[in-house]
Coordinates of N, CA and C in Angstrom, one line a residue:
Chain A
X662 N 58.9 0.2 77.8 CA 57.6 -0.5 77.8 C 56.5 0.5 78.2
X663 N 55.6 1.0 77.2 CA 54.8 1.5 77.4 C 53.7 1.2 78.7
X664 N 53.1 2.2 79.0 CA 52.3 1.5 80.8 C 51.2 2.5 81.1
X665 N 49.8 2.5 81.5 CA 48.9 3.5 81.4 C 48.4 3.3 82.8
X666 N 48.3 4.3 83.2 CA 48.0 4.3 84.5 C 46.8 5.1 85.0
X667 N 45.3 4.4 85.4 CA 44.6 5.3 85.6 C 44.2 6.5 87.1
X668 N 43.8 7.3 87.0 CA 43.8 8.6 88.8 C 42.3 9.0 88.2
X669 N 42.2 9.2 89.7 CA 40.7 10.1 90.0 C 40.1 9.7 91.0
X670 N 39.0 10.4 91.2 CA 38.2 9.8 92.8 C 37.3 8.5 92.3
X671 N 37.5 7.8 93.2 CA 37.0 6.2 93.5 C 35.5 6.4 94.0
X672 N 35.0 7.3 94.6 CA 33.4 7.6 94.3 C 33.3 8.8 94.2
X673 N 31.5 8.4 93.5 CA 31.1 10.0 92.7 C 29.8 10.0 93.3
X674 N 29.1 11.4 93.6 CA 27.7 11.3 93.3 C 26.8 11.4 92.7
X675 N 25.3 11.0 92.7 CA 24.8 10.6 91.3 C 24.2 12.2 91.2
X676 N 24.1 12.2 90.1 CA 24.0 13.3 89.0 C 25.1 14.0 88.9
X677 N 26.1 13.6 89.7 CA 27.7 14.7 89.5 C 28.0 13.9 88.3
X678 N 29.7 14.6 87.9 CA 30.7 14.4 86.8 C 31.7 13.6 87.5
X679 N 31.8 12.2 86.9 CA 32.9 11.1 87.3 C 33.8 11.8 85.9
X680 N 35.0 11.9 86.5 CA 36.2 12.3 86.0 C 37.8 11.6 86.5
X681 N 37.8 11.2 85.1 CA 39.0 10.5 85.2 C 40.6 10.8 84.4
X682 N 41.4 10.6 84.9 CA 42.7 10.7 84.0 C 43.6 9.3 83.7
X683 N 43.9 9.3 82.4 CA 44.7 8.2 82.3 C 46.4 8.9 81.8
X684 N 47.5 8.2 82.4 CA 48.9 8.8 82.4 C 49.5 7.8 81.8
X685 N 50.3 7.7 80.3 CA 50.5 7.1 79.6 C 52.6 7.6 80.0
X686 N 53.0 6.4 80.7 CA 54.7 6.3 80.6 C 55.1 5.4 79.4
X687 N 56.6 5.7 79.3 CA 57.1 4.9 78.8 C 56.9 5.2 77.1
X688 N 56.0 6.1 76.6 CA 55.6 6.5 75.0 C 55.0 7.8 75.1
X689 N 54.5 7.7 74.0 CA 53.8 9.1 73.9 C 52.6 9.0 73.1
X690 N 51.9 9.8 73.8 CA 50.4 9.5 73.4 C 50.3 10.7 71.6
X691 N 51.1 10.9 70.6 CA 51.6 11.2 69.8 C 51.6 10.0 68.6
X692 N 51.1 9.5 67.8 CA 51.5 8.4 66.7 C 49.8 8.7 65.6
X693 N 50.3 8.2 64.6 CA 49.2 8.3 63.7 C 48.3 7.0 64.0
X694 N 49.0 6.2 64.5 CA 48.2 4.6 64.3 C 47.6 4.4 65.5
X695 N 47.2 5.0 66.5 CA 47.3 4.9 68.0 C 45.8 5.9 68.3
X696 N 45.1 5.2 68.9 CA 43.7 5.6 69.5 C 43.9 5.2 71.3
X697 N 43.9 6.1 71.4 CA 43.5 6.1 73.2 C 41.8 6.0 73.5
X698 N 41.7 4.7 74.4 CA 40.1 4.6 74.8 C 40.4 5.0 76.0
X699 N 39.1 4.3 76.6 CA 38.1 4.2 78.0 C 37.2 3.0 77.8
X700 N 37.7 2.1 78.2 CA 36.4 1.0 78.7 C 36.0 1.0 80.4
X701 N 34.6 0.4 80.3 CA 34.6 0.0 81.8 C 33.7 -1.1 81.9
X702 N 33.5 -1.9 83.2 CA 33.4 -3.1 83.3 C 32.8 -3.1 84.5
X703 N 31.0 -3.3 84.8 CA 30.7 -3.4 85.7 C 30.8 -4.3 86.5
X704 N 30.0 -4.2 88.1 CA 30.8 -5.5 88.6 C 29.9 -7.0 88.2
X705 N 30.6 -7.7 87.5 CA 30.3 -9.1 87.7 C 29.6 -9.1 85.8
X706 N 30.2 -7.8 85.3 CA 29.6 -7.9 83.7 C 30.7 -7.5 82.8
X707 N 30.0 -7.4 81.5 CA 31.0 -7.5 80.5 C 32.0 -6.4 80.0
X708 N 32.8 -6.2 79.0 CA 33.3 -5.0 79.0 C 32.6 -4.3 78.3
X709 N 32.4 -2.8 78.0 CA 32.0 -1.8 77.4 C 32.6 -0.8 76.9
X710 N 32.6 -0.5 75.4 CA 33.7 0.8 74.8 C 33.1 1.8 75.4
X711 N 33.7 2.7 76.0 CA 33.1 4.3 76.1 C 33.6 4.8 75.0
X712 N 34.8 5.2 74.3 CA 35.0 5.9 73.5 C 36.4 5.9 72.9
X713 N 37.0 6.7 72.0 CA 38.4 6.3 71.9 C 38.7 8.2 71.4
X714 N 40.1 8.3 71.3 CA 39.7 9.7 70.8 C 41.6 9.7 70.5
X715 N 42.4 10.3 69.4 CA 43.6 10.5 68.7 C 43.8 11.3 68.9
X716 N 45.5 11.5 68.9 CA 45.8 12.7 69.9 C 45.5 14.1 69.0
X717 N 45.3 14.1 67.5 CA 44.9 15.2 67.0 C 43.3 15.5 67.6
X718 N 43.1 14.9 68.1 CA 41.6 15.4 69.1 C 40.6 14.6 68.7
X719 N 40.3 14.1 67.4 CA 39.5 13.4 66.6 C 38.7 12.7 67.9
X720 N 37.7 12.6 67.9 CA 36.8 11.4 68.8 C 35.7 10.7 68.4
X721 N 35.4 9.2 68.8 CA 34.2 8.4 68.6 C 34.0 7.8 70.1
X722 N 32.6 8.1 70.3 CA 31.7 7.4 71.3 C 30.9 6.1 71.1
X723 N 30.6 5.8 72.6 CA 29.7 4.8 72.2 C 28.3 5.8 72.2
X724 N 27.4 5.4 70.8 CA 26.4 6.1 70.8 C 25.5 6.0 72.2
X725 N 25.3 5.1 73.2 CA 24.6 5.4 74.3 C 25.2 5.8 75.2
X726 N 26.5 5.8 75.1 CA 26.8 7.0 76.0 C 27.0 8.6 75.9
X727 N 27.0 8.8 74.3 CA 27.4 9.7 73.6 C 27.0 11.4 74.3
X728 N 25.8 11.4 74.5 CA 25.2 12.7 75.5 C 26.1 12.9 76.7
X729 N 26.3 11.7 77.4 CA 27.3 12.8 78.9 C 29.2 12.3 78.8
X730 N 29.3 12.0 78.0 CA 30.4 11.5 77.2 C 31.7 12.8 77.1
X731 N 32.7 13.1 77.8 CA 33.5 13.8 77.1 C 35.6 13.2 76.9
X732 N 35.7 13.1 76.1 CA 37.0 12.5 76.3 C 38.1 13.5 75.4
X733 N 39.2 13.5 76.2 CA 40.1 14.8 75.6 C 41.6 14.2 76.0
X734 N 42.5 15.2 75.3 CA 44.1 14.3 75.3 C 44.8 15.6 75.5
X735 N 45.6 15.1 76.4 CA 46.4 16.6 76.5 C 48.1 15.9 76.1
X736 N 48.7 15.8 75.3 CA 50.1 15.4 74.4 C 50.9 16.3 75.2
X737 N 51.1 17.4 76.0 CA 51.8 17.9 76.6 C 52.4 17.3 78.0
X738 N 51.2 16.7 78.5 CA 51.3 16.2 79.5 C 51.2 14.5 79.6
X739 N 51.2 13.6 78.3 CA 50.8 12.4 77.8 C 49.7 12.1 78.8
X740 N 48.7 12.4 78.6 CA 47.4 12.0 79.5 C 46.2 12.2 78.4
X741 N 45.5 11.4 78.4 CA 43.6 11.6 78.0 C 43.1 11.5 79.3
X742 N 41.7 12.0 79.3 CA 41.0 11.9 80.2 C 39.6 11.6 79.4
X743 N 38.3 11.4 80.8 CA 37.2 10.8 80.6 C 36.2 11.9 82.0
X744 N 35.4 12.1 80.7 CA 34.5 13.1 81.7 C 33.0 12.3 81.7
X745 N 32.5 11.6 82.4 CA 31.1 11.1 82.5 C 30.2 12.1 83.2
X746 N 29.1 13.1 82.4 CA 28.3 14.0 83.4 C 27.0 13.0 83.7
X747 N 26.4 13.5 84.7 CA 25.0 13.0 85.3 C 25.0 11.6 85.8
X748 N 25.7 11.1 86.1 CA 26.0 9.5 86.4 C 25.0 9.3 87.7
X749 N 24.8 8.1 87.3 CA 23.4 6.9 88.3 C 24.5 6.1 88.8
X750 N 23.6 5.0 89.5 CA 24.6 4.1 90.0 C 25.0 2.8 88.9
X751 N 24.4 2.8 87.7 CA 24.6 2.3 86.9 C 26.0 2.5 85.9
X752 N 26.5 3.5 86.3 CA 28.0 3.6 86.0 C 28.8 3.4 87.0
X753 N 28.5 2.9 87.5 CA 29.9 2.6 89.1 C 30.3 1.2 88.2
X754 N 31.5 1.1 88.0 CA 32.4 0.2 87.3 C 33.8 0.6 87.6
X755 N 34.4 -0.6 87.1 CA 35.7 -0.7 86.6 C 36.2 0.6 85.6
X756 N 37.0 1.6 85.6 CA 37.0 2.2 84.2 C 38.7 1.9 83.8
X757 N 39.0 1.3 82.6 CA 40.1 0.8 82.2 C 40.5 1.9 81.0
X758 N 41.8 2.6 80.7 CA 41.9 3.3 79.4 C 43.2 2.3 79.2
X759 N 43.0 2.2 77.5 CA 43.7 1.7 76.9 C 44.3 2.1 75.4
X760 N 45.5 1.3 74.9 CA 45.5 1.9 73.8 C 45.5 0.9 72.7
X761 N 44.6 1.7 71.8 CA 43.8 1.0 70.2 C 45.2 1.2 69.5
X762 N 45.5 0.3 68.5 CA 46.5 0.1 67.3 C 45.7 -0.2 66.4
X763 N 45.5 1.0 65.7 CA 44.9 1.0 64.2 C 45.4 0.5 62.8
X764 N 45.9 -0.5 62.3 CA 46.3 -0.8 61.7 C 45.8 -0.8 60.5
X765 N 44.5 -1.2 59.6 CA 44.0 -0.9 58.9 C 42.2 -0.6 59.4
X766 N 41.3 -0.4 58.7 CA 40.4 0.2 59.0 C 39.8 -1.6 59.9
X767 N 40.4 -2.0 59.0 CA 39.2 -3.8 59.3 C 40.4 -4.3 60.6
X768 N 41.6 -4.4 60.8 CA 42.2 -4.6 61.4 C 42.8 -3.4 62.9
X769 N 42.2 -3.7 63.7 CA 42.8 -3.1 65.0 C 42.5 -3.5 66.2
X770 N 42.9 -3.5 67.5 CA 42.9 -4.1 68.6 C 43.8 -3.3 70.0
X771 N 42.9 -3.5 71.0 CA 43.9 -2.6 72.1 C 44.8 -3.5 72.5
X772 N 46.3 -3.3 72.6 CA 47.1 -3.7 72.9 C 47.4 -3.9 74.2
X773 N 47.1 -2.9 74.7 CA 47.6 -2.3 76.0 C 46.7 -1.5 77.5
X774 N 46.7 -2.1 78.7 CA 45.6 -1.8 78.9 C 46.1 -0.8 80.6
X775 N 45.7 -0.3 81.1 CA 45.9 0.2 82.4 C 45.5 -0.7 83.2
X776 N 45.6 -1.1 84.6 CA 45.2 -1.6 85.8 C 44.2 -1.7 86.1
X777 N 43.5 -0.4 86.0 CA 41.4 -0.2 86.1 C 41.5 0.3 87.4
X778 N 40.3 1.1 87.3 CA 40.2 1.8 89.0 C 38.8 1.6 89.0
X779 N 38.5 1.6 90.3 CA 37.1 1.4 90.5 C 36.3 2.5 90.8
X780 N 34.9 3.1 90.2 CA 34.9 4.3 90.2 C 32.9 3.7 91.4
X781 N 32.5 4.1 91.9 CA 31.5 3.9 92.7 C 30.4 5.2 92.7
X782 N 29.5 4.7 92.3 CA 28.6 6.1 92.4 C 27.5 5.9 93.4
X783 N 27.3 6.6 94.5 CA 27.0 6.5 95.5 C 26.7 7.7 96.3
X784 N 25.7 8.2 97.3 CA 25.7 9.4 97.8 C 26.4 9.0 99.5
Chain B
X512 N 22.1 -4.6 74.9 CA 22.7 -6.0 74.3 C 23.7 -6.3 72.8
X513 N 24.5 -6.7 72.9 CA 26.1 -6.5 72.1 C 25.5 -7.1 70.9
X514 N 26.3 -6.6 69.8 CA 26.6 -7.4 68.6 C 27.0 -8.4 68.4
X515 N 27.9 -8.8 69.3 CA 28.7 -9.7 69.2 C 28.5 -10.7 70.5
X516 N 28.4 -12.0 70.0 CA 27.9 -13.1 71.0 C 28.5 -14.1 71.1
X517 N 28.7 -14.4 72.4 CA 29.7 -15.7 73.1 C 28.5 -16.4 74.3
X518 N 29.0 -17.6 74.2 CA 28.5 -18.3 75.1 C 29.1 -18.3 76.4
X519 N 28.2 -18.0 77.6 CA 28.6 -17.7 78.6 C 29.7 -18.1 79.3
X520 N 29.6 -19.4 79.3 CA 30.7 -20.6 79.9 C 30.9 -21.5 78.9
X521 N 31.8 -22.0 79.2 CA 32.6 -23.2 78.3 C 33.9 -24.1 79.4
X522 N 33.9 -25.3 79.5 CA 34.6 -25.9 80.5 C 35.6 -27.2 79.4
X523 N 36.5 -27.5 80.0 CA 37.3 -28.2 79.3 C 38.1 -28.9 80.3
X524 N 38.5 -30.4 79.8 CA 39.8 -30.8 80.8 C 41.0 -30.9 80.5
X525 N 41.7 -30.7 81.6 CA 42.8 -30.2 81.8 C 44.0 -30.8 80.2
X526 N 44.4 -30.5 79.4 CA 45.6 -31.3 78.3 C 44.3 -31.1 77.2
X527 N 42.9 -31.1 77.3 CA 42.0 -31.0 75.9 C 42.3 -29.9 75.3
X528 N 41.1 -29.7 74.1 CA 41.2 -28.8 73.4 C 40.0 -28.1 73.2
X529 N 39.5 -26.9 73.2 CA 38.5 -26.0 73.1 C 38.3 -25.2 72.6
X530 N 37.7 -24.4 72.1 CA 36.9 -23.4 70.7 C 36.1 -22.6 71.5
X531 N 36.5 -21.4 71.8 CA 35.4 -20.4 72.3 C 34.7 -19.7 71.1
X532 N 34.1 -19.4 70.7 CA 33.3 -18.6 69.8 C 32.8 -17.5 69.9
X533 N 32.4 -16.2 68.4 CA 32.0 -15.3 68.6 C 31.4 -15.1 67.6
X534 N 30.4 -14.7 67.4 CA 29.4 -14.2 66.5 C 28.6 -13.0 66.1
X535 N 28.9 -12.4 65.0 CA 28.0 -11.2 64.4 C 28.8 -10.7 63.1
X536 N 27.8 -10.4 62.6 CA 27.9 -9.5 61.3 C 28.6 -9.0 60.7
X537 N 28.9 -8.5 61.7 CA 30.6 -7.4 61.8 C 31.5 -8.0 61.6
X538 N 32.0 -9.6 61.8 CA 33.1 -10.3 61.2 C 32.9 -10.8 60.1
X539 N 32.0 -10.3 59.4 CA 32.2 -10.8 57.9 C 33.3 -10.1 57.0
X540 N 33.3 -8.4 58.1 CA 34.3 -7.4 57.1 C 35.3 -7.5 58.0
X541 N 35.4 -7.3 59.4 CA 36.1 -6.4 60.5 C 36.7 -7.9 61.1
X542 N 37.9 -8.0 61.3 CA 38.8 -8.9 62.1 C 38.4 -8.7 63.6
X543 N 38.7 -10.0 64.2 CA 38.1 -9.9 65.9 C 39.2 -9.8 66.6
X544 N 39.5 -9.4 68.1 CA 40.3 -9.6 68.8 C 40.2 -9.9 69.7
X545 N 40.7 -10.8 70.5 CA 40.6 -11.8 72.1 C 41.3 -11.3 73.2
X546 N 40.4 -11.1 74.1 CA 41.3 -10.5 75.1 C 40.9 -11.9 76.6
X547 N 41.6 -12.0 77.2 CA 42.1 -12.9 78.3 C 42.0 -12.2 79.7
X548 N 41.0 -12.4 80.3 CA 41.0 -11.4 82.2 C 41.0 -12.3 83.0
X549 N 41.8 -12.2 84.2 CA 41.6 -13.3 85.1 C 41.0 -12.6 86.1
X550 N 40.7 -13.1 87.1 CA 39.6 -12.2 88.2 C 40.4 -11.1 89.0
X551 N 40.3 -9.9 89.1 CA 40.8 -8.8 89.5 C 41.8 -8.5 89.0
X552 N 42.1 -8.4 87.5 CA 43.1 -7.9 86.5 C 42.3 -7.4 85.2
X553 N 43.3 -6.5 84.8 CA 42.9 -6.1 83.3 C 43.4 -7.2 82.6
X554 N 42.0 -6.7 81.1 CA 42.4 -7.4 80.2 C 43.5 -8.1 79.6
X555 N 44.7 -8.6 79.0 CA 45.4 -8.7 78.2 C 44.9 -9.3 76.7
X556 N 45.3 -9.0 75.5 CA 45.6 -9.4 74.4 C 46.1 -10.7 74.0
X557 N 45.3 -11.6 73.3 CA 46.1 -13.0 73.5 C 45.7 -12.9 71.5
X558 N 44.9 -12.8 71.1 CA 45.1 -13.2 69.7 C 44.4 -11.6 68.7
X559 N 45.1 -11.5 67.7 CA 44.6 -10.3 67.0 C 44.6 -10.3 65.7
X560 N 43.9 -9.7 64.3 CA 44.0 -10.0 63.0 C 43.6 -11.5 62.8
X561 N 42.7 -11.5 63.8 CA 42.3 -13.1 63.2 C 42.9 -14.0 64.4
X562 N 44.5 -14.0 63.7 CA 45.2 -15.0 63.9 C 46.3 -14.9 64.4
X563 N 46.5 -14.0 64.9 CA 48.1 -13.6 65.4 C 48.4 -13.0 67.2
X564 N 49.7 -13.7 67.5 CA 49.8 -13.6 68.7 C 50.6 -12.6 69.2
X565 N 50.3 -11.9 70.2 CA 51.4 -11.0 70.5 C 52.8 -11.9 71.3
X566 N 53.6 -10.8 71.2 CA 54.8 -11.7 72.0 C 54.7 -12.0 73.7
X567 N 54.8 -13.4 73.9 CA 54.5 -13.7 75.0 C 53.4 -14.4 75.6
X568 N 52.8 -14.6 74.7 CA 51.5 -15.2 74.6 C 51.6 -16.8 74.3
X569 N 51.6 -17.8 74.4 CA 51.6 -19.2 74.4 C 51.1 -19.7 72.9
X570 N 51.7 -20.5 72.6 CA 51.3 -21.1 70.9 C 50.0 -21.6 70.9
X571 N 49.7 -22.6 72.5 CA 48.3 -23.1 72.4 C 47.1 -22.4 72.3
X572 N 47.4 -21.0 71.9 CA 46.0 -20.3 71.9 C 46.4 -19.9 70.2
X573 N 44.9 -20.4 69.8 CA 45.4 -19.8 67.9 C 44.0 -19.0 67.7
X574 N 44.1 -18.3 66.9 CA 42.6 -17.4 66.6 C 42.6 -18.1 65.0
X575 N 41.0 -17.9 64.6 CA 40.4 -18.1 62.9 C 38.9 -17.6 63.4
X576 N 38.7 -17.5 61.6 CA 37.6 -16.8 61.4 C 36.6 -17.2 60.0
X577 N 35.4 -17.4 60.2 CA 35.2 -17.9 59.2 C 33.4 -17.6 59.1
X578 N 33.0 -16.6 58.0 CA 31.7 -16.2 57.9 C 31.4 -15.1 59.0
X579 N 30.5 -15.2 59.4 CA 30.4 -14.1 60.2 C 30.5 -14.4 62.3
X580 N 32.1 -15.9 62.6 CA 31.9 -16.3 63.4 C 33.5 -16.6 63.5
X581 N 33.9 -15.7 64.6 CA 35.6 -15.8 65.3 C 36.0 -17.1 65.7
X582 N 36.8 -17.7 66.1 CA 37.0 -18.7 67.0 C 38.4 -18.5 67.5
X583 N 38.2 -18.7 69.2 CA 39.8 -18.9 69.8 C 39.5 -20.1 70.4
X584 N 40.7 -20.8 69.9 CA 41.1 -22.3 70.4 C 42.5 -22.1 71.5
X585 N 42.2 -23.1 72.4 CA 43.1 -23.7 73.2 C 43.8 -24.6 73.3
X586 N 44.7 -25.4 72.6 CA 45.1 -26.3 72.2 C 46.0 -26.9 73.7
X587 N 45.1 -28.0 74.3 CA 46.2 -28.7 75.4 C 46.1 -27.8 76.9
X588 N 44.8 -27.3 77.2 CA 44.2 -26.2 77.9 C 45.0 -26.7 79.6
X589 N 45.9 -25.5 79.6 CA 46.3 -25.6 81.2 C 45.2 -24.7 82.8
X590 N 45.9 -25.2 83.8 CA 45.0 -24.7 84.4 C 45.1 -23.1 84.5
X591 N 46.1 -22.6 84.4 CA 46.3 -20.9 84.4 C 45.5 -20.3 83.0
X592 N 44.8 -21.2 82.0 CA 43.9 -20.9 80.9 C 42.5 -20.6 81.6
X593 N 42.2 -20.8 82.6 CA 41.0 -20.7 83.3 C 40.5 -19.1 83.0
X594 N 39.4 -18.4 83.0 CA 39.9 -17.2 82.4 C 38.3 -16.8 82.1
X595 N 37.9 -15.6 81.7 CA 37.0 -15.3 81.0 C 37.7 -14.4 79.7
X596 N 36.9 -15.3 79.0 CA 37.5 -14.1 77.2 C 36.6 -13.3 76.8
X597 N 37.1 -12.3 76.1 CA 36.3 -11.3 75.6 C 36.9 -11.3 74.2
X598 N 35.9 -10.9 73.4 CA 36.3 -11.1 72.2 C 35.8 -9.4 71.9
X599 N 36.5 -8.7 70.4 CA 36.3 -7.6 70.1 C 36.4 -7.2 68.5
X600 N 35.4 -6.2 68.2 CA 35.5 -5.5 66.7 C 34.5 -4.6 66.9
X601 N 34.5 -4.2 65.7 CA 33.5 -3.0 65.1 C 32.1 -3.7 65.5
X602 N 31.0 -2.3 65.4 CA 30.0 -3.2 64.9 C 29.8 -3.2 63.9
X603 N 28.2 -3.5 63.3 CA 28.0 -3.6 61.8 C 28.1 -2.2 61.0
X604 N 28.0 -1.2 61.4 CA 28.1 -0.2 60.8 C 29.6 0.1 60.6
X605 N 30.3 -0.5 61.0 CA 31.7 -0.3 60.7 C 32.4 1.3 62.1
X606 N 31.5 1.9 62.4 CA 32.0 3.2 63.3 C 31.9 3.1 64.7
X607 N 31.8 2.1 65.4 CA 32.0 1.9 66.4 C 32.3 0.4 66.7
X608 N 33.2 0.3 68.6 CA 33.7 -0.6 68.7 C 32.7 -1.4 70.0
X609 N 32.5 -2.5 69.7 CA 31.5 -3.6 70.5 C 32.5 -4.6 71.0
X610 N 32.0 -5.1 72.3 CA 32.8 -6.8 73.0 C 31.7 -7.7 73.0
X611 N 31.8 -9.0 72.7 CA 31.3 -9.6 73.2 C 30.7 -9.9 74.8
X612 N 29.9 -11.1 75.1 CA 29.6 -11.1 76.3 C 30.3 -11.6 77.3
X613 N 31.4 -12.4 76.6 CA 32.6 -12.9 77.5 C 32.2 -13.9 77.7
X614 N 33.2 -14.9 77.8 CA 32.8 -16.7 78.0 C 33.8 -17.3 79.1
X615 N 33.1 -17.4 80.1 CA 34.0 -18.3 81.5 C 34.4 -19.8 81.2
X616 N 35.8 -19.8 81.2 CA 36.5 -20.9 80.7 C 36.9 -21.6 81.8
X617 N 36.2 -22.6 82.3 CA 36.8 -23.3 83.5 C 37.3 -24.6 82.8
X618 N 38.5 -25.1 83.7 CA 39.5 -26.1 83.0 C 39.5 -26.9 84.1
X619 N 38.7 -27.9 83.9 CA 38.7 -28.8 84.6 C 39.4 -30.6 85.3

C-alpha cells in the first residue's frame, strides 16, 4: 500500500525558504502515469495546487505561484520535495503532497494523499 | 478566485438525498474529481472520471457530469457523510490544475 509522508520545519520566517520533503513508501515514485504534487490548505480555506512535477523532472506550477516555486524528485531516494522562496504569512498552511494518476490528458485525479504538515510563517 | 465553483454549504437529513455541485468551463472537456476531508485529515478520493469509485468508498456516493457542471450525489446521506468536498480538474486552458471552493455538507 503505497503511503506519502510529509518532513520539514513546522515554522519559517518571512522572506526565508519554506522547504519541504515528501517520502513516498510502499512504491516508487518511478511510473509513466504518476505526477507527484504539493497542495496546501490554509487555515479555515480551500485547497490550492502548488505544482506537480514526474519523476523524469518534467514540472507544472501554479502560475501564481510560479516565481518562488521550486519542486524536484529525487527516484533514488523515492522523495519530491517543495522549495517555497520569500514567503509572508500568507503561506502558513497545511502543505499536503500527493500522487496524480494521469490517465488520459482529460482524465486524472490524485489518488493518494499524505497526512499534511503544518508549515507556519512567523518571526 | 478558482475556476471552478461550489456552493459553500449544503445540509441534508439524515437517509435523504443530495447533489453537491461544481461549475466551470473546464468540465466541458476535462473530467472532475471529488475529494472528501473531514476536519483535521487529508483529503480522500471518493469519485473520479466522472463517475467512478475507488475501492472502498460506499455506493451512496455517485458522480455525473453534464455541460460545463459536475455533480456528486449522496444517496441516503449518513452521518459520517458530514464532510467538506472539494471538487477538481484542469482549468480552462487545459495546463493547469484548479479545486473548487469546497462545500460544507452538514447532515442533519
Amino acid at each position: 500500500q503505497l503511503q506519502l509522508q510529509e518532513s520539514g520545519p513546522g515554522l519559517v520566517k518571512p522572506s526565508e525558504t519554506l522547504s519541504l520533503t515528501c517520502t513516498v513508501s510502499g512504491g516508487s515514485t518511478i511510473g509513466s502515469s504518476y505526477y507527484w504534487a504539493w497542495i496546501r490548505q490554509p487555515p479555515g480555506k480551500g485547497l490550492e495546487w502548488i505544482g506537480s512535477i514526474h519523476y523524469t523532472g518534467s514540472t507544472y506550477y501554479n502560475p501564481s505561484l510560479k516565481s518562488r516555486v521550486t519542486i524536484s524528485v529525487d527516484t533514488s531516494k523515492n522523495q519530491f520535495s517543495l522549495r517555497l522562496s520569500s514567503v509572508t504569512a500568507a503561506d502558513t498552511a497545511v502543505y499536503y503532497c500527493a500522487r496524480r494518476i494521469v490517465v488520459t490528458a482529460t482524465n486524472n485525479y490524485f489518488d493518494i494523499w499524505g497526512q499534511g504538515t503544518l508549515v507556519t510563517v512567523s518571526s | 478566485s478558482s475556476e471552478l465553483t461550489q456552493d459553500p454549504a449544503v445540509s441534508v437529513a439524515l437517509g435523504q438525498t443530495v447533489r453537491i455541485t461544481c461549475q466551470g468551463d473546464s468540465l466541458r472537456t476535462y473530467y472532475a474529481s471529488w475529494y472528501q476531508q473531514k476536519p483535521g485529515q487529508a483529503p480522500i478520493l471518493v469519485i473520479y472520471a466522472k463517475d467512478k469509485r475507488p475501492s472502498g468508498i460506499p455506493d451512496r456516493f455517485s458522480g455525473s457530469s453534464s455541460g460545463n457542471t459536475a455533480s456528486l450525489t449522496v444517496t441516503g446521506a449518513q452521518a459520517e457523510d458530514e464532510a467538506e468536498y472539494h471538487c477538481n480538474s484542469r482549468d480552462s486552458s487545459g495546463n493547469y490544475l484548479v479545486f473548487g471552493g469546497g462545500t460544507k455538507l452538514t447532515v442533519l
